Each structure stands twice: as structure tokens, then as C-alpha cells.
Amino acid sequence: MYRHVDPGPAPPASSETTSRVMRRTRRTGTAPELAVRRALHRRGLRYLVDVAPPGTNRRRRVDVLLRGAKIALFVDGCFWHSCPEHGQVPKANREWWEVKLRGVVVRDRDTDLQLAAAGWLVVRVWEHDDPEQVADRVVALVAAGVRPPQA
């Protein structure tokens, strides 16, 4: 069972520049997400954006939801979701960030389990993945009628 990982109150930003960057970071509608959505749309797929799938926790939102195919697509940012290739923990306030980012990964795995239990196929891609290849992969899953294994 998932338990929220609380890193405690956020420490002050290490600089005004860092503070400005973090304030401008979008939760949804990021450039990688938009690129994937455009690629899916060009292939004729229609979808919902930033929604909680039926049958799941309403606080867990999916980046792109293909209702008919029951596919929940996440475009994970390398920093926030701890990409093994590009993810880095900031040097300033390192201990706090390690707890914070580990909590995000734990929540992601729990979200995957909740979605699969509700009958959704979870597809996670990284922001650095090629949007055209991601769209091709999703189209192939839709065409094959792939469904998640029943829990």
C-alpha cells in the first residue's frame, strides 16, 4: 500500500534563478508532452489530457488517456521522475531532494498498480524519447488490442 513520502517543508531555493525556474515548471502541457500529443493526433488517435481515469484515485492524473483502448500514457520528465539516463539530484539541499524524488518514483509505481488493477494499460515514456517513435508504439498497441493483465 502506498504511503505518501513527506520530505518536509521545502528548503529555500539556492538562488533567485533556481526559484524562478522552479516556479515556471509546468505540471502539464510540457513541450515533450505536446510533441507526443501532436504525433498521436497526426496518426488519427483521439485522447483526453490530464484526467483521472475512471475507476482510479481521482488525484492520480494521466498525461494522455486513450479511453477506447484503455491506455494511460505518461510522459515523464527526467528530473522529476528520476530518469536512470538523465536524472540528477541537485547539489543544493541534496538530502531533501533525494527524499522528494524517491517519493515521486514510489508514487509512480503505485499509480501504475492502481491503473492496472482498474483495467488500464500503463505506458510510460521519458521526455527524451522520440515523440514519433512513442506514437508508433501507442498505435501498435491500439491496433493489437493489447490489454493489461488482470490482477
Coordinates of C-alpha atoms in Angstrom, one line a residue, residues 42-95:
R42 CA -1.5 13.1 -36.7
R43 CA -1.9 9.3 -36.6
G44 CA -5.7 9.7 -36.0
L45 CA -5.8 8.9 -32.3
R46 CA -8.1 11.0 -30.1
Y47 CA -7.5 11.3 -26.4
L48 CA -8.2 13.1 -23.2
V49 CA -5.5 15.2 -21.5
D50 CA -4.6 15.5 -17.8
V51 CA -7.5 13.4 -16.4
A52 CA -8.1 10.8 -13.8
P53 CA -9.1 7.5 -15.4
P54 CA -12.5 6.1 -14.4
G55 CA -12.1 3.5 -11.6
T56 CA -9.0 5.1 -10.1
N57 CA -7.9 7.6 -7.5
R58 CA -9.1 11.0 -8.7
R59 CA -5.9 12.6 -7.5
R60 CA -3.8 10.5 -9.9
R61 CA -3.9 12.1 -13.3
V62 CA -2.8 10.7 -16.6
D63 CA -1.0 12.9 -19.2
V64 CA -2.8 11.3 -22.2
L65 CA -5.7 8.9 -21.8
L66 CA -7.0 6.8 -24.7
R67 CA -10.4 5.7 -23.4
G68 CA -11.4 3.2 -26.0
A69 CA -8.1 1.4 -26.0
K70 CA -7.8 1.8 -22.1
I71 CA -4.3 3.1 -22.4
A72 CA -2.9 5.5 -19.8
L73 CA 0.2 7.3 -21.3
F74 CA 2.7 9.2 -19.1
V75 CA 5.4 11.4 -20.5
D76 CA 7.8 11.5 -17.5
G77 CA 10.3 14.3 -17.1
C78 CA 13.8 13.1 -16.5
F79 CA 14.4 15.3 -13.4
W80 CA 11.1 14.7 -11.6
H81 CA 10.8 11.0 -12.3
S82 CA 14.5 10.1 -11.8
C83 CA 15.4 9.0 -15.3
P84 CA 18.3 6.5 -15.0
E85 CA 19.9 8.1 -18.0
H86 CA 19.5 11.8 -17.3
G87 CA 18.1 12.3 -13.8
Q88 CA 20.2 14.2 -11.4
V89 CA 19.8 15.1 -7.8
P90 CA 20.6 18.8 -7.2
K91 CA 23.7 19.5 -5.1
A92 CA 22.0 22.2 -3.1
N93 CA 19.6 20.7 -0.5
R94 CA 20.6 17.2 -1.7
E95 CA 19.1 15.3 1.2

